[in-house]
């Protein structure tokens, strides 16, 4: 990690966002060290001590059209990933998932990655994201409400489902 002056904290300006690349395999594996079991549970809906191998293999199959992922990097290390997978039956829709390392949660990083991802998705003909969120993930539900204030979820056995229209709604003038 970046050496910062004593008492200083890395800022959002220090984070770079770009598409997931072929050389990111080890970086994403190391991201597990910055994820709590709670963060892993809320992303994968099950208890897992590390990023699941099946998930890591799926990232190797990104085609950057029907499957895309954006990563947030700080000094070459991944601190967040946002991805979509296009629905084969309804190709204007895609499943959205976001994972942010614990030290970077509640700082707007997920929203920044989703904004980049949404822009790409729109150019590729996607007009709606679907997102499933476990009820315990109050951070994600709050972020969704803050970005899509008019969207209401549907409850489904311990989780909620959102249909999120694209483009992203304009930010309110008083947004920080």
Coordinates of C-alpha atoms in Angstrom, one line a residue:
X1 CA 0.0 0.0 0.0
X2 CA 1.0 3.6 -0.6
X3 CA 3.1 5.2 2.1
X4 CA 1.2 8.2 3.3
X5 CA 2.3 10.9 5.7
X6 CA 1.6 10.0 9.4
X7 CA -2.0 10.5 10.2
X8 CA -3.1 11.0 6.5
X9 CA -5.6 8.7 4.8
X10 CA -5.8 7.8 1.1
X11 CA -8.4 9.8 -0.7
X12 CA -10.8 9.0 -3.4
X13 CA -8.6 11.0 -5.8
X14 CA -5.9 8.4 -5.1
X15 CA -8.0 5.6 -6.5
X16 CA -8.0 4.7 -10.2
X17 CA -10.9 2.9 -11.9
X18 CA -10.5 0.8 -15.0
X19 CA -11.8 -2.4 -16.6
X20 CA -10.7 -5.7 -15.1
X21 CA -7.7 -7.1 -17.1
X22 CA -5.9 -10.3 -17.7
X23 CA -3.2 -9.4 -15.3
X24 CA -5.6 -8.8 -12.3
X25 CA -5.9 -12.4 -11.2
X26 CA -3.4 -12.1 -8.3
X27 CA -4.6 -8.7 -7.4
X28 CA -8.2 -9.8 -7.0
X29 CA -7.0 -12.8 -4.9
X30 CA -5.1 -10.5 -2.6
X31 CA -8.3 -8.4 -2.2
X32 CA -9.6 -11.2 0.1
X33 CA -7.2 -9.9 2.8
X34 CA -9.2 -6.7 2.9
X35 CA -12.6 -8.3 3.1
X36 CA -14.4 -9.3 6.3
X37 CA -16.5 -12.4 6.5
X38 CA -19.5 -10.1 6.6
X39 CA -18.6 -8.4 3.3
X40 CA -18.0 -11.8 1.7
X41 CA -21.4 -13.0 3.0
X42 CA -23.3 -10.0 1.7
X43 CA -21.7 -10.3 -1.7
X44 CA -21.9 -14.1 -2.2
X45 CA -24.9 -14.9 0.0
X46 CA -23.0 -17.6 1.9
X47 CA -20.2 -17.9 4.4
X48 CA -16.9 -18.0 2.8
X49 CA -13.5 -17.1 4.2
X50 CA -12.1 -15.9 0.9
X51 CA -13.3 -15.0 -2.6
X52 CA -14.7 -18.2 -4.0
X53 CA -12.6 -20.1 -6.6
X54 CA -15.6 -20.3 -9.0
X55 CA -16.0 -16.5 -8.8
X56 CA -12.3 -16.0 -9.6
X57 CA -12.6 -18.4 -12.5
X58 CA -15.6 -16.5 -13.8
X59 CA -13.6 -13.3 -14.0
X60 CA -11.3 -15.0 -16.5
X61 CA -14.3 -15.3 -18.8
X62 CA -15.1 -11.6 -19.1
X63 CA -15.7 -10.8 -22.7
X64 CA -16.1 -7.0 -22.0
X65 CA -19.4 -6.9 -23.7
X66 CA -21.9 -9.3 -22.1
X67 CA -19.8 -9.7 -19.0
X68 CA -17.9 -6.7 -17.8
X69 CA -16.1 -5.7 -14.6
X70 CA -14.5 -2.4 -13.4
X71 CA -11.9 -2.4 -10.7
X72 CA -10.8 0.3 -8.3
X73 CA -7.1 0.3 -7.7
X74 CA -5.0 2.0 -5.1
X75 CA -1.2 1.7 -5.7
X76 CA -1.8 -1.3 -8.0
X77 CA -4.0 -3.2 -5.5
X78 CA -7.7 -3.8 -6.1
X79 CA -9.9 -2.3 -3.4
X80 CA -13.2 -2.7 -5.2
X81 CA -14.9 -4.5 -8.1
X82 CA -18.2 -3.8 -9.8
X83 CA -19.5 -6.1 -12.6
X84 CA -22.4 -6.9 -14.7
X85 CA -23.6 -10.1 -16.5
X86 CA -26.1 -9.6 -19.3
X87 CA -29.3 -11.6 -19.2
X88 CA -29.3 -14.0 -22.2
X89 CA -33.1 -14.1 -22.5
X90 CA -33.6 -10.3 -22.0
X91 CA -30.4 -8.8 -23.3
X92 CA -31.3 -5.2 -22.4
X93 CA -30.9 -6.3 -18.7
X94 CA -27.9 -7.3 -16.7
X95 CA -27.2 -8.5 -13.2
X96 CA -25.1 -6.0 -11.2
X97 CA -22.8 -6.9 -8.3
X98 CA -20.4 -4.8 -6.3
X99 CA -17.7 -5.6 -3.8
X100 CA -15.7 -3.0 -1.9
X101 CA -12.9 -3.7 0.5
X102 CA -13.9 -3.0 4.1
X103 CA -11.7 0.1 4.6
X104 CA -13.2 1.7 1.5
X105 CA -16.9 1.1 2.3
X106 CA -19.2 4.1 2.8
X107 CA -16.9 6.4 0.9
X108 CA -18.6 6.4 -2.5
X109 CA -16.3 4.0 -4.2
X110 CA -19.1 1.6 -5.2
X111 CA -21.1 4.4 -6.7
X112 CA -18.1 5.6 -8.8
X113 CA -17.5 2.1 -10.1
X114 CA -21.2 1.6 -10.9
X115 CA -21.3 4.9 -12.7
X116 CA -18.4 3.8 -15.0
X117 CA -20.0 0.4 -15.5
X118 CA -23.4 1.9 -16.2
X119 CA -22.0 4.1 -18.9
X120 CA -20.4 1.1 -20.7
X121 CA -23.5 -1.0 -20.2
X122 CA -25.7 1.7 -21.9
X123 CA -23.4 2.0 -24.9
X124 CA -23.8 -1.8 -25.2
X125 CA -27.6 -1.7 -25.2
X126 CA -28.3 -2.5 -21.6
X127 CA -31.1 -0.3 -20.2
X128 CA -31.6 -1.9 -16.8
X129 CA -29.6 -3.5 -14.0
X130 CA -30.9 -6.1 -11.7
X131 CA -29.5 -6.4 -8.2
X132 CA -30.2 -8.9 -5.4
X133 CA -29.2 -7.8 -1.9
X134 CA -29.3 -9.7 1.3
X135 CA -31.4 -8.0 4.0
X136 CA -28.3 -7.6 6.2
X137 CA -26.5 -5.5 3.6
X138 CA -27.8 -2.1 4.8
X139 CA -24.8 -0.3 3.1
X140 CA -25.9 -1.6 -0.3
X141 CA -29.5 -0.8 0.2
X142 CA -28.7 2.7 1.3
X143 CA -26.4 3.2 -1.7
X144 CA -29.1 2.0 -4.1
X145 CA -31.7 4.3 -2.5
X146 CA -29.2 7.2 -2.7
X147 CA -28.6 6.5 -6.4
X148 CA -32.0 5.5 -7.5
X149 CA -34.4 7.2 -5.0
X150 CA -37.6 6.3 -6.8
X151 CA -36.8 2.5 -7.1
X152 CA -38.5 0.2 -4.7
X153 CA -37.3 -3.3 -4.0
X154 CA -39.3 -6.6 -4.1
X155 CA -38.7 -8.9 -1.1
X156 CA -37.7 -12.5 -1.7
X157 CA -36.9 -14.9 1.1
X158 CA -34.1 -13.1 3.0
X159 CA -33.1 -10.8 0.2
X160 CA -34.5 -7.9 -1.8
X161 CA -34.5 -7.5 -5.6
X162 CA -34.0 -4.2 -7.4
X163 CA -34.7 -3.3 -11.0
X164 CA -32.4 -0.3 -11.7
X165 CA -33.1 1.8 -14.8
X166 CA -30.2 3.2 -16.9
X167 CA -29.0 5.8 -17.3
X168 CA -28.2 6.6 -13.7
X169 CA -30.5 9.3 -12.3
X170 CA -28.8 12.8 -12.2
X171 CA -27.2 13.6 -8.9
X172 CA -29.1 16.0 -6.7
X173 CA -27.5 19.5 -6.6
X174 CA -26.8 19.1 -2.8
X175 CA -24.9 15.7 -3.3
X176 CA -21.5 15.6 -1.7

